[in-house]
Short mmCIF file of C-alpha atoms and ligand atoms in Angstrom, two decimals:
data_model
loop_
_atom_site.label_atom_id
_atom_site.label_comp_id
_atom_site.label_asym_id
_atom_site.label_seq_id
_atom_site.Cartn_x
_atom_site.Cartn_y
_atom_site.Cartn_z
CA MET O 1 30.45 -35.91 -17.22
CA ASN O 2 30.02 -33.26 -14.56
CA LEU O 3 26.28 -33.28 -15.10
CA VAL O 4 26.17 -37.08 -14.67
CA ARG O 5 28.18 -36.78 -11.44
CA ASP O 6 25.89 -33.97 -10.24
CA VAL O 7 22.80 -36.06 -10.95
CA ARG O 8 24.30 -39.06 -9.18
CA SER O 9 25.31 -37.15 -6.08
CA ARG O 10 22.34 -34.80 -5.65
CA LEU O 11 19.05 -35.96 -4.22
CA GLY O 12 17.34 -32.83 -5.67
CA TRP O 13 18.39 -33.76 -9.22
CA LYS O 14 17.34 -37.36 -8.75
CA LEU O 15 13.92 -36.29 -7.50
CA PHE O 16 13.55 -33.79 -10.33
CA LEU O 17 14.54 -36.34 -12.98
CA SER O 18 12.12 -38.90 -11.60
CA TYR O 19 9.32 -36.28 -11.74
CA LEU O 20 10.40 -35.46 -15.30
CA ILE O 21 10.22 -39.09 -16.39
CA VAL O 22 6.75 -39.39 -14.84
CA ILE O 23 5.63 -36.21 -16.63
CA LEU O 24 7.04 -37.27 -20.02
CA VAL O 25 5.49 -40.72 -19.80
CA GLY O 26 2.17 -39.09 -18.81
CA VAL O 27 2.30 -36.66 -21.74
CA LEU O 28 3.30 -39.43 -24.17
CA VAL O 29 0.45 -41.70 -23.08
CA LEU O 30 -2.04 -38.83 -23.15
CA SER O 31 -0.98 -37.67 -26.66
CA SER O 32 -0.85 -41.18 -28.12
CA ALA O 33 -4.24 -42.08 -26.66
CA ALA O 34 -5.72 -38.83 -27.94
CA ALA O 35 -4.06 -39.13 -31.38
CA LEU O 36 -5.37 -42.67 -31.75
CA SER O 37 -8.87 -42.19 -30.41
CA ILE O 38 -9.85 -38.70 -31.63
CA PRO O 39 -9.90 -39.44 -35.43
CA THR O 40 -11.86 -42.69 -35.08
CA SER O 41 -14.34 -41.14 -32.71
CA PHE O 42 -14.69 -38.00 -34.90
CA ASP O 43 -15.21 -40.09 -38.06
CA ARG O 44 -17.91 -42.10 -36.29
CA HIS O 45 -19.78 -38.96 -35.25
CA LEU O 46 -19.30 -37.46 -38.72
CA ALA O 47 -20.76 -40.57 -40.36
CA GLY O 48 -23.84 -40.12 -38.17
CA MET O 49 -24.19 -36.56 -39.40
CA GLN O 50 -23.68 -37.50 -43.15
CA PRO O 51 -27.27 -36.84 -44.28
CA MET O 52 -26.97 -33.22 -43.09
CA MET O 53 -23.48 -32.75 -44.53
CA GLY O 54 -24.22 -33.01 -48.25
CA PRO O 55 -21.49 -34.25 -50.66
CA ARG O 56 -18.91 -36.81 -49.28
CA GLY O 57 -15.94 -34.58 -50.14
CA ALA O 58 -17.06 -31.85 -47.68
CA GLY O 59 -17.05 -34.41 -44.79
CA ARG O 60 -13.53 -35.58 -45.68
CA ASP O 61 -12.23 -31.97 -45.72
CA LEU O 62 -13.82 -31.36 -42.36
CA SER O 63 -12.21 -34.51 -40.94
CA THR O 64 -8.72 -33.58 -42.22
CA GLY O 65 -9.07 -30.05 -40.86
CA PHE O 66 -10.24 -31.32 -37.50
CA ARG O 67 -7.34 -33.79 -37.19
CA ALA O 68 -4.84 -31.01 -37.92
CA ALA O 69 -6.52 -28.69 -35.37
CA ALA O 70 -6.68 -31.47 -32.76
CA ASN O 71 -2.99 -32.35 -33.24
CA GLU O 72 -1.98 -28.68 -32.95
CA SER O 73 -4.00 -28.18 -29.76
CA LEU O 74 -2.67 -31.42 -28.34
CA ALA O 75 0.93 -30.36 -29.00
CA LEU O 76 0.27 -26.94 -27.45
CA ALA O 77 -1.49 -28.41 -24.41
CA ALA O 78 1.25 -31.02 -23.93
CA THR O 79 3.99 -28.35 -24.08
CA ALA O 80 2.14 -26.08 -21.64
CA ALA O 81 1.47 -29.00 -19.25
CA THR O 82 5.10 -30.16 -19.45
CA LEU O 83 6.40 -26.66 -18.73
CA ALA O 84 4.05 -26.17 -15.78
CA ALA O 85 4.92 -29.62 -14.42
CA VAL O 86 8.67 -29.03 -14.80
CA VAL O 87 8.49 -25.73 -12.89
CA LEU O 88 6.32 -27.32 -10.22
CA SER O 89 8.56 -30.37 -9.81
CA LEU O 90 11.62 -28.11 -9.49
CA LEU O 91 9.87 -26.23 -6.66
CA ILE O 92 8.70 -29.45 -4.97
CA SER O 93 12.15 -31.12 -5.20
CA ARG O 94 13.72 -28.03 -3.64
CA ARG O 95 11.17 -28.06 -0.82
CA VAL O 96 11.77 -31.75 -0.11
CA VAL O 97 15.56 -31.56 -0.36
CA GLU O 98 16.12 -28.32 1.56
CA PRO O 99 15.45 -29.75 5.08
CA ILE O 100 17.62 -32.77 4.26
CA ARG O 101 20.39 -30.41 3.20
CA GLN O 102 20.00 -28.49 6.48
CA MET O 103 20.23 -31.75 8.43
CA LEU O 104 23.33 -32.76 6.50
CA ALA O 105 25.01 -29.43 7.35
CA ALA O 106 23.92 -29.73 10.99
CA SER O 107 25.17 -33.33 11.29
CA ARG O 108 28.55 -32.25 9.91
CA ARG O 109 28.71 -29.54 12.59
CA VAL O 110 27.78 -32.06 15.29
CA ALA O 111 30.51 -34.40 13.97
CA GLU O 112 32.96 -31.51 14.40
CA GLY O 113 31.94 -31.29 18.08
CA HIS O 114 29.32 -28.48 17.96
CA TYR O 115 26.75 -30.36 20.03
CA ASP O 116 24.53 -27.28 20.43
CA GLU O 117 23.55 -27.50 16.74
CA ARG O 118 19.78 -27.98 16.13
CA VAL O 119 17.61 -28.14 13.00
CA ASN O 120 14.20 -26.49 12.45
CA VAL O 121 11.15 -28.71 12.56
CA ARG O 122 9.10 -27.19 9.73
CA GLY O 123 5.65 -28.57 10.27
CA SER O 124 3.59 -29.20 13.36
CA THR O 125 5.31 -30.58 16.44
CA ALA O 126 2.32 -32.77 17.33
CA PRO O 127 3.64 -36.33 16.75
CA GLU O 128 0.52 -37.52 14.89
CA GLU O 129 0.77 -34.65 12.36
CA MET O 130 4.49 -34.98 11.60
CA ASP O 131 5.76 -36.38 8.32
CA GLU O 132 8.93 -38.51 8.14
CA LEU O 133 11.18 -35.49 7.55
CA ASP O 134 9.82 -33.71 10.64
CA GLN O 135 10.29 -36.91 12.66
CA LEU O 136 13.84 -37.15 11.37
CA ALA O 137 14.48 -33.54 12.43
CA VAL O 138 13.04 -34.23 15.91
CA SER O 139 15.21 -37.37 16.31
CA PHE O 140 18.24 -35.47 15.10
CA ASN O 141 17.63 -32.76 17.70
CA GLN O 142 17.13 -35.37 20.43
CA MET O 143 20.38 -37.08 19.46
CA ALA O 144 22.26 -33.75 19.45
CA ALA O 145 20.78 -32.79 22.85
CA ARG O 146 21.84 -36.14 24.30
CA LEU O 147 25.37 -35.77 22.97
CA ASP O 148 25.41 -32.25 24.39
CA ARG O 149 24.36 -33.51 27.84
CA THR O 150 26.89 -36.37 27.78
CA GLU O 151 29.64 -33.98 26.80
CA ALA O 152 28.67 -31.58 29.61
CA LEU O 153 28.67 -34.48 32.10
CA ARG O 154 32.06 -35.64 30.84
CA ARG O 155 33.54 -32.17 31.28
CA GLU O 156 31.93 -31.85 34.71
CA LEU O 157 33.27 -35.27 35.73
CA ILE O 158 36.82 -34.42 34.68
CA GLY O 159 36.56 -31.14 36.62
CA ASP O 160 35.17 -32.90 39.71
CA VAL O 161 37.71 -35.71 39.62
CA SER O 162 40.66 -33.33 39.24
CA HIS O 163 39.30 -31.25 42.10
CA GLU O 164 38.89 -34.31 44.34
CA LEU O 165 42.38 -35.60 43.55
CA ARG O 166 44.05 -32.24 44.01
CA THR O 167 43.50 -31.88 47.78
CA PRO O 168 45.08 -35.16 49.00
CA LEU O 169 47.80 -34.98 46.35
CA SER O 170 48.82 -31.42 47.34
CA SER O 171 48.78 -32.39 50.99
CA ILE O 172 51.04 -35.45 50.36
CA GLN O 173 53.35 -33.38 48.17
CA ALA O 174 53.61 -30.57 50.74
CA SER O 175 54.42 -33.03 53.54
CA ILE O 176 57.06 -34.85 51.48
CA GLU O 177 58.66 -31.56 50.41
CA GLY O 178 58.73 -30.48 54.08
CA LEU O 179 60.37 -33.79 55.03
CA LEU O 180 62.96 -33.52 52.21
CA ASP O 181 63.80 -29.89 53.11
CA GLY O 182 64.12 -30.88 56.76
CA VAL O 183 61.37 -28.38 57.74
CA LEU O 184 59.21 -31.27 58.99
CA SER O 185 60.44 -34.17 61.05
CA PRO O 186 59.58 -37.71 59.91
CA ASP O 187 57.74 -38.52 63.13
CA GLU O 188 54.83 -40.92 63.46
CA PRO O 189 51.96 -38.36 63.23
CA ARG O 190 53.45 -36.91 60.02
CA LEU O 191 53.84 -40.35 58.39
CA LEU O 192 50.37 -41.29 59.58
CA GLN O 193 48.93 -38.18 57.94
CA ILE O 194 50.63 -39.05 54.62
CA HIS O 195 49.39 -42.61 54.95
CA GLN O 196 45.82 -41.35 55.55
CA GLU O 197 45.92 -39.05 52.53
CA ALA O 198 47.24 -41.92 50.36
CA GLY O 199 44.42 -44.11 51.70
CA ARG O 200 41.93 -41.39 50.78
CA LEU O 201 43.30 -41.34 47.24
CA GLN O 202 43.05 -45.11 47.03
CA ARG O 203 39.41 -45.06 48.22
CA LEU O 204 38.63 -42.28 45.78
CA VAL O 205 40.07 -44.22 42.84
CA ALA O 206 38.15 -47.36 43.89
CA ASP O 207 34.93 -45.30 44.23
CA LEU O 208 35.51 -43.70 40.83
CA GLN O 209 35.96 -47.09 39.20
CA GLU O 210 32.76 -48.32 40.80
CA LEU O 211 30.95 -45.11 39.82
CA SER O 212 32.00 -45.40 36.18
CA ARG O 213 30.82 -49.02 36.19
CA VAL O 214 27.42 -48.25 37.69
CA GLU O 215 26.89 -45.15 35.56
CA ALA O 216 27.63 -47.14 32.41
CA GLY O 217 25.08 -49.72 33.58
CA ALA O 218 27.88 -52.29 33.59
CA ILE O 219 27.08 -53.89 36.93
CA GLU O 220 25.73 -57.36 37.14
CA VAL O 221 23.11 -58.04 39.74
CA ASN O 222 22.50 -61.56 40.83
CA LEU O 223 18.91 -61.38 42.07
CA ARG O 224 17.79 -64.13 44.46
CA PRO O 225 15.30 -64.37 47.31
CA HIS O 226 16.91 -63.16 50.54
CA SER O 227 15.70 -62.61 54.06
CA VAL O 228 15.66 -58.89 54.92
CA GLU O 229 16.76 -59.59 58.46
CA GLY O 230 19.74 -61.61 57.20
CA LEU O 231 20.82 -58.79 54.87
CA ILE O 232 20.60 -56.20 57.65
CA ARG O 233 22.34 -58.37 60.27
CA ASN O 234 25.23 -59.06 57.85
CA ALA O 235 25.90 -55.35 57.35
CA ALA O 236 25.49 -54.66 61.07
CA THR O 237 28.07 -57.31 61.99
CA ARG O 238 30.60 -55.66 59.70
CA LEU O 239 30.06 -52.24 61.33
CA GLU O 240 29.67 -53.47 64.95
CA ARG O 241 33.21 -52.57 65.95
CA GLN O 242 33.08 -49.03 64.51
CA TYR O 243 29.74 -48.37 66.25
CA SER O 244 31.02 -49.53 69.60
CA ASP O 245 34.30 -47.58 69.17
CA LYS O 246 32.29 -44.37 68.70
CA ALA O 247 29.72 -45.36 71.36
CA VAL O 248 26.77 -45.07 68.97
CA ARG O 249 23.94 -47.56 69.53
CA LEU O 250 22.64 -49.57 66.60
CA GLU O 251 19.00 -50.56 67.04
CA PHE O 252 16.66 -52.62 64.87
CA GLU O 253 12.91 -52.46 64.40
CA LEU O 254 11.97 -55.14 61.90
CA ALA O 255 8.28 -55.81 61.21
CA PRO O 256 7.26 -59.40 62.05
CA SER O 257 7.08 -62.00 59.26
CA LEU O 258 8.68 -59.86 56.56
CA PRO O 259 8.57 -61.50 53.12
CA MET O 260 11.74 -62.50 51.29
CA VAL O 261 13.05 -59.86 48.89
CA SER O 262 14.54 -60.28 45.45
CA ALA O 263 18.04 -58.83 45.81
CA ASP O 264 21.75 -59.20 45.21
CA GLU O 265 23.26 -59.89 48.63
CA ASP O 266 26.58 -58.13 47.96
CA ARG O 267 24.96 -55.07 46.37
CA VAL O 268 22.45 -54.65 49.22
CA GLY O 269 25.41 -55.06 51.60
CA GLN O 270 27.21 -52.21 49.81
CA VAL O 271 24.14 -49.94 50.08
CA LEU O 272 23.57 -50.74 53.76
CA LEU O 273 27.25 -50.24 54.62
CA ASN O 274 27.13 -46.83 52.93
CA LEU O 275 23.92 -45.71 54.67
CA MET O 276 24.79 -47.14 58.09
CA GLY O 277 28.39 -45.86 57.72
CA ASN O 278 27.18 -42.34 56.92
CA ALA O 279 24.67 -42.48 59.79
CA LEU O 280 27.50 -43.40 62.18
CA HIS O 281 29.77 -40.74 60.73
CA TYR O 282 27.25 -37.92 61.21
CA THR O 283 25.89 -39.03 64.61
CA PRO O 284 27.68 -37.79 67.73
CA ALA O 285 28.98 -40.23 70.34
CA GLY O 286 26.20 -41.43 72.66
CA GLY O 287 23.58 -41.16 69.91
CA ALA O 288 21.65 -43.95 68.21
CA VAL O 289 21.01 -45.21 64.70
CA ARG O 290 17.83 -47.19 64.04
CA VAL O 291 17.24 -49.56 61.18
CA HIS O 292 13.57 -50.21 60.34
CA ALA O 293 12.15 -52.64 57.82
CA ARG O 294 8.50 -52.89 56.82
CA ARG O 295 6.42 -54.14 53.95
CA ARG O 296 4.84 -51.58 51.60
CA GLY O 297 2.69 -53.25 48.94
CA GLY O 298 4.90 -55.32 46.67
CA GLU O 299 8.09 -53.98 48.27
CA VAL O 300 9.97 -54.00 51.53
CA GLU O 301 11.32 -50.66 52.71
CA ILE O 302 14.53 -50.52 54.72
CA GLU O 303 15.10 -47.28 56.59
CA VAL O 304 18.28 -46.06 58.31
CA GLN O 305 17.43 -43.29 60.75
CA ASP O 306 20.05 -41.33 62.66
CA GLU O 307 20.21 -38.63 65.33
CA GLY O 308 23.03 -36.81 63.59
CA ILE O 309 23.66 -33.39 62.12
CA GLY O 310 20.61 -33.52 59.81
CA ILE O 311 20.33 -32.02 56.35
CA ALA O 312 18.74 -28.71 55.25
CA GLY O 313 15.83 -29.10 52.80
CA GLU O 314 17.59 -27.45 49.86
CA HIS O 315 20.27 -30.17 49.83
CA LEU O 316 17.95 -33.17 49.89
CA PRO O 317 17.23 -33.30 46.12
CA HIS O 318 20.98 -33.29 45.31
CA LEU O 319 22.32 -35.84 47.79
CA PHE O 320 22.34 -38.62 45.19
CA ASP O 321 24.19 -36.51 42.59
CA ARG O 322 27.80 -37.49 42.21
CA PHE O 323 30.37 -35.54 44.29
CA TYR O 324 27.60 -33.69 46.11
CA ARG O 325 28.48 -32.89 49.69
CA VAL O 326 26.41 -30.69 51.95
CA ASP O 327 29.45 -29.01 53.44
CA ARG O 328 32.06 -28.98 50.72
CA SER O 329 34.59 -27.17 52.89
CA ARG O 330 34.39 -29.60 55.82
CA SER O 331 37.53 -31.69 55.94
CA ARG O 332 36.69 -35.39 55.96
CA PRO O 333 39.85 -37.37 56.46
CA GLY O 334 37.97 -40.57 57.11
CA GLY O 335 35.09 -39.85 54.76
CA GLY O 336 34.47 -40.13 51.06
CA SER O 337 33.97 -37.62 48.35
CA GLY O 338 30.24 -37.54 47.75
CA ILE O 339 30.16 -40.60 45.50
CA GLY O 340 28.80 -43.18 47.95
CA LEU O 341 25.12 -42.20 47.68
CA THR O 342 25.33 -41.96 43.87
CA ILE O 343 26.60 -45.53 43.74
CA ALA O 344 23.94 -46.58 46.27
CA ARG O 345 21.19 -45.10 44.09
CA HIS O 346 22.42 -46.97 41.00
CA LEU O 347 22.72 -50.22 42.94
CA VAL O 348 19.22 -49.93 44.41
CA GLU O 349 17.72 -49.06 41.02
CA ALA O 350 19.56 -51.97 39.36
CA GLN O 351 17.68 -54.24 41.78
CA GLY O 352 14.33 -52.67 40.95
CA GLY O 353 14.08 -50.42 44.01
CA ARG O 354 14.11 -46.69 44.85
CA ILE O 355 16.09 -44.70 47.38
CA ARG O 356 15.23 -41.44 49.13
CA ALA O 357 16.48 -39.11 51.86
CA GLU O 358 14.53 -37.13 54.44
CA SER O 359 15.49 -34.82 57.25
CA PRO O 360 13.51 -32.44 59.47
CA GLY O 361 16.49 -30.02 59.18
CA PRO O 362 19.99 -29.32 60.48
CA GLY O 363 20.69 -30.82 63.89
CA ARG O 364 17.57 -33.00 63.80
CA GLY O 365 18.81 -36.23 62.24
CA SER O 366 18.29 -37.81 58.83
CA THR O 367 16.54 -40.82 57.38
CA PHE O 368 17.67 -42.70 54.28
CA ALA O 369 15.30 -45.34 52.95
CA PHE O 370 15.36 -47.74 50.04
CA THR O 371 12.99 -50.37 48.72
CA LEU O 372 13.48 -53.87 47.34
CA PRO O 373 10.83 -55.88 45.49
CA VAL O 374 9.23 -58.76 47.34
CA ALA O 375 10.54 -62.03 45.86
CA ALA O 376 8.02 -63.78 43.59
P1 LIG P 1 30.44 -39.13 51.38
O1 LIG P 1 31.35 -40.22 51.01
O2 LIG P 1 30.98 -37.76 51.19
O3 LIG P 1 29.73 -39.34 52.66
P2 LIG P 1 27.92 -39.76 50.20
O4 LIG P 1 27.51 -39.78 48.77
O5 LIG P 1 27.78 -41.00 50.98
O6 LIG P 1 29.38 -39.22 50.20
O7 LIG P 1 27.11 -38.61 50.92
C1 LIG P 1 26.96 -37.35 50.26
C2 LIG P 1 26.74 -36.24 51.24
O8 LIG P 1 25.46 -36.43 51.86
C3 LIG P 1 27.70 -36.24 52.40
O9 LIG P 1 28.88 -35.57 52.07
C4 LIG P 1 26.90 -35.52 53.46
O10 LIG P 1 26.98 -34.13 53.23
C5 LIG P 1 25.48 -35.95 53.19
N1 LIG P 1 25.05 -37.06 54.07
C6 LIG P 1 25.03 -38.37 53.77
N2 LIG P 1 24.54 -39.11 54.78
C7 LIG P 1 24.26 -38.24 55.77
C8 LIG P 1 23.73 -38.38 57.09
N3 LIG P 1 23.38 -39.56 57.61
N4 LIG P 1 23.57 -37.24 57.83
C9 LIG P 1 23.90 -36.03 57.32
N5 LIG P 1 24.41 -35.85 56.09
C10 LIG P 1 24.58 -36.93 55.32
#
């Protein structure tokens, strides 16, 4: 019973048994064919040699002796071949099954949460020379690496989110405790500060929701032909008041006869509000922000250029990473938490464009530019 269960549940046994059946059938066919054909063929040759053989009885004795010798040798050869084949098929089955066993053990460890588990790729790593087992091992390793990365991102995200929530929450809690203990007076500035911190939390939660949507690729973009000027003017109208309150000029330099772009009006609006909002935020009063638009091949590039605090070169490659802020210690009551540009990147890419940041250095302004495909 146990043996039957073993055979059923072990690939190695199944492989070995199938080899064994092939070997036995081979030996059976070989012996039967030999046993049938050798006597007839020998008798035929013997008949040809009859004149040299003398009396008939001597030929018959020779034939009987030969059949016995042939049968003996056949039996011996068949046993030797079967033994050699059995040993060889045991070795081959082991060799085939071993990597599968390793993968099974590794997949169990991955299922237990050990995402750093990898299996050995035995043969060559050149794709054209790999057999199916090597390809399976490579795919397994890719899957494990991906799970590992996702898990690291998840842990990082939880850490970042808790960190971002902690500051406004502690500040609100400290103020309320002060008010309850009577150490602080419930005057307007105090209540305003609590209100601002609560607003910051609300914005953060909204940004996080949007971030999780865009990172999961769960945003719908409704691509239609739009005029670039219309898209830019829309965003500018919404920020007009804030620009004039801070006395920052908003200037436009749009190339003549720009083609229509294929875009989602609301999503482009979100990107422009983020870029033009940041430009305003980091530009001192009296400065200017310029919005340029020009055609570049099959795309239109929209550029938001400011005269603000600028960005040092080492930060530029990270600006679009989530929660990345150049000055993490700077308090930003009115600002976000380093999510805006990450969302902007996803939104631009979802519309088939690219986004980039440039700056000649601190104190020398920054330029953020993104592209949108020309409408067909
Ligand atoms: P935040 O909401 O913190 O502004 P963003 O993702 O929009 O988040 O921006 C990320 C960081 O990039 C900012 O914290 C800031 O350090 C830097 N940054 C963005 N825009 C500008 C700009 N126009 N000038 C200088 N620094 C900028």
